[in-house]
CSV table of C-alpha atoms in Angstrom, one decimal:
chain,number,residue,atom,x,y,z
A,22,UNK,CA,-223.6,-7.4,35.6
A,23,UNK,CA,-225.3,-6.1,38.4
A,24,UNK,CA,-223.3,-7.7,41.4
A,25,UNK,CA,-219.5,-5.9,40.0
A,26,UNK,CA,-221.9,-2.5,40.6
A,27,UNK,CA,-222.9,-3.2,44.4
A,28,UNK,CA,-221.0,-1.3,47.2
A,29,UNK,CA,-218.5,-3.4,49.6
A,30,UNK,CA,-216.5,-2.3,52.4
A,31,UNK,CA,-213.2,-3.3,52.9
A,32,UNK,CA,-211.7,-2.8,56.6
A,33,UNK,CA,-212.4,1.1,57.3
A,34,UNK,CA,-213.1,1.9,53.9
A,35,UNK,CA,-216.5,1.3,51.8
A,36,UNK,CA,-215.8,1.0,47.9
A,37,UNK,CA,-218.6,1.7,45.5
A,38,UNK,CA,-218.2,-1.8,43.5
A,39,UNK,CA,-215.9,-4.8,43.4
A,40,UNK,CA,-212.9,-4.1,41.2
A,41,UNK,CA,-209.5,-3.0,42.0
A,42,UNK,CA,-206.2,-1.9,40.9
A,43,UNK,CA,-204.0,-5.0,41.5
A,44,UNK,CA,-200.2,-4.2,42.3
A,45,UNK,CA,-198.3,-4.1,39.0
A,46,UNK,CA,-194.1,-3.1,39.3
A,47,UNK,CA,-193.7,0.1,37.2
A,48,UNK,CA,-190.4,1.1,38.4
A,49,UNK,CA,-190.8,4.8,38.0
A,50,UNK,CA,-189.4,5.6,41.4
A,51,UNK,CA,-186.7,8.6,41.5
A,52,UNK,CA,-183.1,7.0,42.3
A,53,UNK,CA,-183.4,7.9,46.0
A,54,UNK,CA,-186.9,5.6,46.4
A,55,UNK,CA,-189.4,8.4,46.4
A,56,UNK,CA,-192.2,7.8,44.8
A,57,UNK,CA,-192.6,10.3,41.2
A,58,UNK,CA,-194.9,12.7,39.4
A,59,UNK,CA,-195.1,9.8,37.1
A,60,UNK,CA,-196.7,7.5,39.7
A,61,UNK,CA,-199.2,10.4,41.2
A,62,UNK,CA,-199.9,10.5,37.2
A,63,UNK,CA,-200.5,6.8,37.0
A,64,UNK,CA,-202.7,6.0,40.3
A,65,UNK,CA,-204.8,9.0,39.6
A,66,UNK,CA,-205.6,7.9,36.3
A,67,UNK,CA,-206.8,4.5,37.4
A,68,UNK,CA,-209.0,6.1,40.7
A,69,UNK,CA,-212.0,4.9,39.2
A,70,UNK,CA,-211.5,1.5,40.3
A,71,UNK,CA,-211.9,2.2,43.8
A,72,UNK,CA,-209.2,0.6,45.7
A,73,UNK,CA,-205.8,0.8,44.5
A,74,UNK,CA,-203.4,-1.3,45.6
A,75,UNK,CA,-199.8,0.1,44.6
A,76,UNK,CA,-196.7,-1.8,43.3
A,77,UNK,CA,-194.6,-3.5,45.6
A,78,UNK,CA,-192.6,-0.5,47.9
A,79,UNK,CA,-189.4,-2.0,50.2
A,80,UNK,CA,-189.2,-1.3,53.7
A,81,UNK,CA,-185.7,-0.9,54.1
A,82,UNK,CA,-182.6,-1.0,51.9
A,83,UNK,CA,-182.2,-4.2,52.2
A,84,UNK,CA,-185.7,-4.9,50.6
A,85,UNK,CA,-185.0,-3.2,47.3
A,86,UNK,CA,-185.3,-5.6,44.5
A,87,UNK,CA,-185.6,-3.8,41.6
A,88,UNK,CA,-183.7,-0.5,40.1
A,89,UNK,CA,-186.7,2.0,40.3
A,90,UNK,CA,-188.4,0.6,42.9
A,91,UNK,CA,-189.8,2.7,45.6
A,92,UNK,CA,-189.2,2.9,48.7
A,93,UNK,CA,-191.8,4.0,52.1
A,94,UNK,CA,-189.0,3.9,55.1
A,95,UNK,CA,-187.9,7.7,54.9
A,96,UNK,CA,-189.2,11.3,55.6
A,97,UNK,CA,-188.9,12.2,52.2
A,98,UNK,CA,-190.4,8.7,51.4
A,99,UNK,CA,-193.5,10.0,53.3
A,100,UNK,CA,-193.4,13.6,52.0
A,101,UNK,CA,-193.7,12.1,47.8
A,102,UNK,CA,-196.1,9.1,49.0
A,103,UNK,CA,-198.5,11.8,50.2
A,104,UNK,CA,-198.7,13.5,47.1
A,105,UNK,CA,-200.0,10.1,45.7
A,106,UNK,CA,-202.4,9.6,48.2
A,107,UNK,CA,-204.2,13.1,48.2
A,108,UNK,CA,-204.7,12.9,44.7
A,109,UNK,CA,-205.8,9.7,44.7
A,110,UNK,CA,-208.0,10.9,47.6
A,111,UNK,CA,-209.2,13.9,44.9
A,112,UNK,CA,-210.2,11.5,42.7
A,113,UNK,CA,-212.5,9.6,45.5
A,114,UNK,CA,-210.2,6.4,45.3
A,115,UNK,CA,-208.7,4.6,48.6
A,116,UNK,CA,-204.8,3.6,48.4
A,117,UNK,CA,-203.0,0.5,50.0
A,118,UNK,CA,-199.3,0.7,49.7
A,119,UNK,CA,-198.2,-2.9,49.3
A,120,UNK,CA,-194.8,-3.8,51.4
A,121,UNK,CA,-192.4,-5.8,49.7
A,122,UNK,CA,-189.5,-7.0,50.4
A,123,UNK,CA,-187.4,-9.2,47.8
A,124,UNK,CA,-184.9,-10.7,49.9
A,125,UNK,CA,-183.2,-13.1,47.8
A,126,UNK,CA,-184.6,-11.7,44.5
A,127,UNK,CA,-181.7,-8.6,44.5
A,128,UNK,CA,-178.4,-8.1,43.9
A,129,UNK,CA,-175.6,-6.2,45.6
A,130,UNK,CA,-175.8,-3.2,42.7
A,131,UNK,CA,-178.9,-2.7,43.8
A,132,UNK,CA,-178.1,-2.7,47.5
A,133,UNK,CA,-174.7,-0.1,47.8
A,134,UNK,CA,-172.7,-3.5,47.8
A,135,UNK,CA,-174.8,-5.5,50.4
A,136,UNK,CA,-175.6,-9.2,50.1
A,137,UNK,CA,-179.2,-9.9,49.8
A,138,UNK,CA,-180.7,-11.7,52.4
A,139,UNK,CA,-183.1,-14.7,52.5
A,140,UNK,CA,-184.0,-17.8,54.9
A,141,UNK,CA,-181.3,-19.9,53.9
A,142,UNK,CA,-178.4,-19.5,51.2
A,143,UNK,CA,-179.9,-20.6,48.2
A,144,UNK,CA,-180.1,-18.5,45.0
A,145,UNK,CA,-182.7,-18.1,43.0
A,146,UNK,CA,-182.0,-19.1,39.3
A,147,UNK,CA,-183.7,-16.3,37.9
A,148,UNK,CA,-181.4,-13.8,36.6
A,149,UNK,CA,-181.7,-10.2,38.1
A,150,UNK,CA,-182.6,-6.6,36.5
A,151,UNK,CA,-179.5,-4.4,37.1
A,152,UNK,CA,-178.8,-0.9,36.1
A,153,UNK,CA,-176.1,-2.6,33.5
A,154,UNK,CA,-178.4,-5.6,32.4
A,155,UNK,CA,-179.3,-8.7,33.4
A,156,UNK,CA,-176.6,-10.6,35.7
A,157,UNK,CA,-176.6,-13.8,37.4
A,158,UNK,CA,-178.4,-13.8,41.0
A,159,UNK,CA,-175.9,-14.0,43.6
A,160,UNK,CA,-175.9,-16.2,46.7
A,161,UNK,CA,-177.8,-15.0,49.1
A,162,UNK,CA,-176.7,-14.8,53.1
A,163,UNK,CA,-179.1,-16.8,55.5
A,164,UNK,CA,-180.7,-14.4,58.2
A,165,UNK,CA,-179.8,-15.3,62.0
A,166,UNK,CA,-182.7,-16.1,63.7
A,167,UNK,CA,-181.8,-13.1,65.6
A,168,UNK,CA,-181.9,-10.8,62.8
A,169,UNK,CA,-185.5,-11.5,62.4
A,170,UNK,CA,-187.0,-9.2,65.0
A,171,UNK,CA,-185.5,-6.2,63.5
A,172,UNK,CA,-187.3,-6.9,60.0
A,173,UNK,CA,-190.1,-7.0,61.4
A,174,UNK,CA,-189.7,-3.9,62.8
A,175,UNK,CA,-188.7,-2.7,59.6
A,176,UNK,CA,-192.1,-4.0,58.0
A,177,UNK,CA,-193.9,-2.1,61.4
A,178,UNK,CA,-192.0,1.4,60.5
A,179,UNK,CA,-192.9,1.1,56.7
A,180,UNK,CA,-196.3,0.7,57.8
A,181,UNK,CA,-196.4,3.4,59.6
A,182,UNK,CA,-195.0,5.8,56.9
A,183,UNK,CA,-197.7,4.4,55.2
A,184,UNK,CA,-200.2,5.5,57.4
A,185,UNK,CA,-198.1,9.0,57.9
A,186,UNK,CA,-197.9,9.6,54.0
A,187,UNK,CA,-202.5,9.6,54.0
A,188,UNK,CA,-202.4,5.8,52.9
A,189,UNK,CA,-205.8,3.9,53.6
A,190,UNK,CA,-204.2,1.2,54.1
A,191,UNK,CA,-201.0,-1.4,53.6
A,192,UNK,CA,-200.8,-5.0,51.9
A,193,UNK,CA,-198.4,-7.3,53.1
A,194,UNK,CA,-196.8,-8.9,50.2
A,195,UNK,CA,-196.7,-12.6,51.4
A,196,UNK,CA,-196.6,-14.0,47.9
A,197,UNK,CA,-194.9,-14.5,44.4
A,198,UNK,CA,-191.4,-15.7,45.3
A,199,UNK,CA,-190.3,-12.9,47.8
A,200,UNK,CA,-188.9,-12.6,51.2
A,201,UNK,CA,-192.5,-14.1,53.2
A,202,UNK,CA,-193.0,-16.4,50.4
A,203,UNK,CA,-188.9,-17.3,50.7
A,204,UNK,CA,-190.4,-18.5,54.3
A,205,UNK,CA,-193.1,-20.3,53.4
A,206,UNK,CA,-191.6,-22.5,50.8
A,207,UNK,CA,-189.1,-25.5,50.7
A,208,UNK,CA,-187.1,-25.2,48.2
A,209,UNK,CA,-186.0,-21.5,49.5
A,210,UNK,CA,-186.1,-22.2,53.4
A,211,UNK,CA,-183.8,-25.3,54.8
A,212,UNK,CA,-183.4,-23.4,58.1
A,213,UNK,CA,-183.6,-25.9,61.5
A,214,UNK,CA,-184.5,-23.1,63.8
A,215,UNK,CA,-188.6,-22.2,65.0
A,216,UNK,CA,-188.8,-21.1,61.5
A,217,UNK,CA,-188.0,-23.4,59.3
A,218,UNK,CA,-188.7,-27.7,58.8
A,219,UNK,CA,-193.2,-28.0,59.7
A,220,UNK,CA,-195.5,-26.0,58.3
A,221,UNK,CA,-195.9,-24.1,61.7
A,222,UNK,CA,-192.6,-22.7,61.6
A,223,UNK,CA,-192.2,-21.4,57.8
A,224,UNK,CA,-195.6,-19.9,58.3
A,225,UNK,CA,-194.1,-18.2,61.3
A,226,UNK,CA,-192.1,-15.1,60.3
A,227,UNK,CA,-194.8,-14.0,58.0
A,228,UNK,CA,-197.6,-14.3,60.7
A,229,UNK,CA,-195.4,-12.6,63.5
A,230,UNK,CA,-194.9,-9.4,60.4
A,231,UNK,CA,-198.6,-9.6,60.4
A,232,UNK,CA,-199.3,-9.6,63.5
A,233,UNK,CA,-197.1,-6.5,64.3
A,234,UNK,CA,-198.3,-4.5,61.9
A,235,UNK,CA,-201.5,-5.4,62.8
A,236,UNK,CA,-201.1,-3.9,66.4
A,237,UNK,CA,-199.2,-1.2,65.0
A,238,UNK,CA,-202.0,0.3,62.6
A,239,UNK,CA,-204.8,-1.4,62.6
A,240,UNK,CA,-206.4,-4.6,61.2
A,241,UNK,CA,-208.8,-2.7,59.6
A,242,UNK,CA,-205.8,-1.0,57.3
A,243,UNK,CA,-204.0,-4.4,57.1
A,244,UNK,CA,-204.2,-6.8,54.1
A,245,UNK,CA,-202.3,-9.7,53.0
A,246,UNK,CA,-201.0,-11.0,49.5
A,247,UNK,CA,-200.6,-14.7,48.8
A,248,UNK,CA,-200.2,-16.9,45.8
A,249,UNK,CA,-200.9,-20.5,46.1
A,250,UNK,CA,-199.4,-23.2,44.4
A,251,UNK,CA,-197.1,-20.5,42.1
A,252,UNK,CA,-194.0,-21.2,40.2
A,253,UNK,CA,-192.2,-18.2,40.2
A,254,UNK,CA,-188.4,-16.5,40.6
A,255,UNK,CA,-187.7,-20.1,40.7
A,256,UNK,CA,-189.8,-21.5,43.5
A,257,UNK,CA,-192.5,-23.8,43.2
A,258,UNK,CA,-194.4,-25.5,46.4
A,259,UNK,CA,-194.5,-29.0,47.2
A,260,UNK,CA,-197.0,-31.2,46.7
A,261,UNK,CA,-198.7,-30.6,50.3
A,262,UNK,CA,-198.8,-26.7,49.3
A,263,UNK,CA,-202.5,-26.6,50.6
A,264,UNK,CA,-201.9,-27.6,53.9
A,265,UNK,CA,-199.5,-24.7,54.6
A,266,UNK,CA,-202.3,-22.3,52.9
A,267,UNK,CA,-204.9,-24.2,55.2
A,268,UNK,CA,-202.8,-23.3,58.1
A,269,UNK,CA,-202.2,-19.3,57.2
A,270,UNK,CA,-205.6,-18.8,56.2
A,271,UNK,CA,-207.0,-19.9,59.6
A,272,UNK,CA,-204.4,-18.1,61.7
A,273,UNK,CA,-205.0,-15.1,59.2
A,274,UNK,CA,-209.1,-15.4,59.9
A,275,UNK,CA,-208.2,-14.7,63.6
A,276,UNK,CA,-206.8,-11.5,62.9
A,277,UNK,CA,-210.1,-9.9,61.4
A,278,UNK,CA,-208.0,-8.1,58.3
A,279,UNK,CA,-208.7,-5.3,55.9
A,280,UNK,CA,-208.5,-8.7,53.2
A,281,UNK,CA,-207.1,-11.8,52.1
A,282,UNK,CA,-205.7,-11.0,48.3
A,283,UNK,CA,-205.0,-14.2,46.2
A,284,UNK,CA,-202.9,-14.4,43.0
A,285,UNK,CA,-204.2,-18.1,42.5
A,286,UNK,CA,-204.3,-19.9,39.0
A,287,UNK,CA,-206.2,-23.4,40.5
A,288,UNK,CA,-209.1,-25.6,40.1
A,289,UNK,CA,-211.7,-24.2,42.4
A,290,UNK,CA,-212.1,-26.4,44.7
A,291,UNK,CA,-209.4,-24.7,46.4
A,292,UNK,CA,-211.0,-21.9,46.4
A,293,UNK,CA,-214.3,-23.0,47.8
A,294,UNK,CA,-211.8,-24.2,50.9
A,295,UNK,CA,-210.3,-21.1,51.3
A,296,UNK,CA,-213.7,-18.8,51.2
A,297,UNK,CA,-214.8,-21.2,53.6
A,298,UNK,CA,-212.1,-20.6,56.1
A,299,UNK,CA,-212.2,-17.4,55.7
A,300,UNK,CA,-215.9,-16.5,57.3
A,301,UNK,CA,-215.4,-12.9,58.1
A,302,UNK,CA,-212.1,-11.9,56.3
A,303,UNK,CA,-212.9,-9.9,52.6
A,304,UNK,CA,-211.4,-12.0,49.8
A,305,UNK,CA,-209.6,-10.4,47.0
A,306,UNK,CA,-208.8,-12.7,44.2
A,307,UNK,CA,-206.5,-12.3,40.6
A,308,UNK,CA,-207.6,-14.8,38.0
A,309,UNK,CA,-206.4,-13.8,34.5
A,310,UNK,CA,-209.0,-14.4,31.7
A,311,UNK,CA,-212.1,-13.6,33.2
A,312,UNK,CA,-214.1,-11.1,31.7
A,313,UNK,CA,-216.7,-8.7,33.4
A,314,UNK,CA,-219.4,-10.9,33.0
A,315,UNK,CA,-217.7,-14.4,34.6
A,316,UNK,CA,-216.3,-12.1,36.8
A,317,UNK,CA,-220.2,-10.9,38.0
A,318,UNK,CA,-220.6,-14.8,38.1
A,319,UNK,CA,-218.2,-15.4,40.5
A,320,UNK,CA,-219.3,-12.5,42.7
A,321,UNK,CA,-222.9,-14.4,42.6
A,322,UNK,CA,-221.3,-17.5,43.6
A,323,UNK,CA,-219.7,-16.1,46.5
A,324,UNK,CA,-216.2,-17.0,45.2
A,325,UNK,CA,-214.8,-14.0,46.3
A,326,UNK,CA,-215.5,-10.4,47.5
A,327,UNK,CA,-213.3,-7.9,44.9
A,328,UNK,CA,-211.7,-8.9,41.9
């Protein structure tokens, strides 16, 4: 196993092998968002794996999803966040906080009364984790296209925190049936503005987030999360699902990231496509099952970077 052991550096940062923490929802946030002793607890005991990338952490109000979630959009936000990251920092372990916004994958408990928000108005038929149980996901209301700028900007500042809380780094969560992936996908976007309809425009909103968080901190402390060809929260892509994931990848390449993260359970051949669009861009990749040793394999065969 002598290729998980080699050094490999991601953006700004240089990690002494190729394994990673992957983000996982924990939902051991205190009620007002900040992150908790319980969550310094649990990233420090994982620091051996280099490069933690943390559970999914809304940028506004509006992005909460879960109960427990946390939040990086406030001062005191920033104040618990950098607890995290200087003892992960202690440890000799680099932190990415993942941005996540749910959109449609909410409910109006969870957001002091608010209707979630999505692309268009369509629910999601999953049902939704409440403080009193389980309840039935509610109709979502369909952003105006003007709306859009000031999410973005919300993505920018929660960046930022990031940055301001000792972070290495943020991930962009573009996948697994939230608010980007809403974008991307048919069955949860219907809109007949510039961003919904070709591939072009649902790939839009989540490359202009990109983009302006690029400019804002860095490319070198910016990484993405997709999931290709996923059913989940009750979205599944069409049947032309790699041409849209053609299309990011190579607008993504031009934008010289921290890494590309995949959450991608396909036949291979996909990913051949991918590692060869991406030329210069680090490839993290989740494929359940593999052990160390297939793992080492697929480092050999240049299937990705960091697993």
């Amino acid at each position: 196993m002598q290729h998980i052991w080699q050094d490999f550096k991601i953006g700004h940062i240089k990690l002494n092998h190729r394994l990673a923490l992957s983000p996982m929802t924990r939902l051991r946030a205190l009620p007002d968002g900040s992150a908790s002793a319980l969550m310094q607890e649990y990233y420090t005991q994982r620091a051996s794996l280099g490069l933690l990338i943390s559970e999914g952490t809304q940028p506004s109000k509006l992005g909460q999803g879960y109960v427990g979630s946390p939040g990086i959009y406030t001062e005191s936000h920033i104040q618990s966040w950098e607890k995290v990251a200087d003892a992960v920092h202690a440890k000799g372990a680099h932190l990415f906080i993942q941005l996540m916004h749910a959109g449609r994958v909410s409910h109006p408990s969870i957001l002091d009364g608010e209707q979630p928000i999505a692309p268009s108005a369509i629910a999601t038929p999953q049902q939704i984790f409440t403080a009193d149980g389980l309840q039935d996901a509610p109709l979502p209301r369909a952003l105006e296209t003007d709306e859009l700028e000031g999410i973005q900007q919300e993505f920018v500042h929660a960046a930022q925190s990031a940055i301001k809380a000792g972070a290495d780094g943020v991930e962009i969560h573009g996948a697994n049936g939230y608010l980007l992936w809403q974008f991307l996908n048919l069955n949860s976007n219907q809109r007949t503005d510039q961003y919904g309809g070709s591939i072009e425009n649902r790939a839009r909103f989540p490359l202009e987030v990109t983009k302006a968080i690029v400019n804002a901190i860095g490319a070198d402390k910016t990484g993405i999360r997709l999931s290709p060809n996923m059913n989940f929260l009750g979205m599944h892509e069409d049947d032309n699902w790699k041409d849209i994931y053609r299309y990011l990848l190579t607008e993504l390449e031009k934008l010289s990231l921290a890494y590309v993260h995949l959450f991608y359970f396909g036949d291979e051949e996909f990913l051949k496509e991918a590692r060869s669009i991406l030329k210069t861009t680090p490839l993290l990749l989740v494929r359940a099952g593999r052990d160390l040793d297939s793992i080492d394999q697929d480092i050999q065969n240049n299937i990705a970077d960091v697993f």
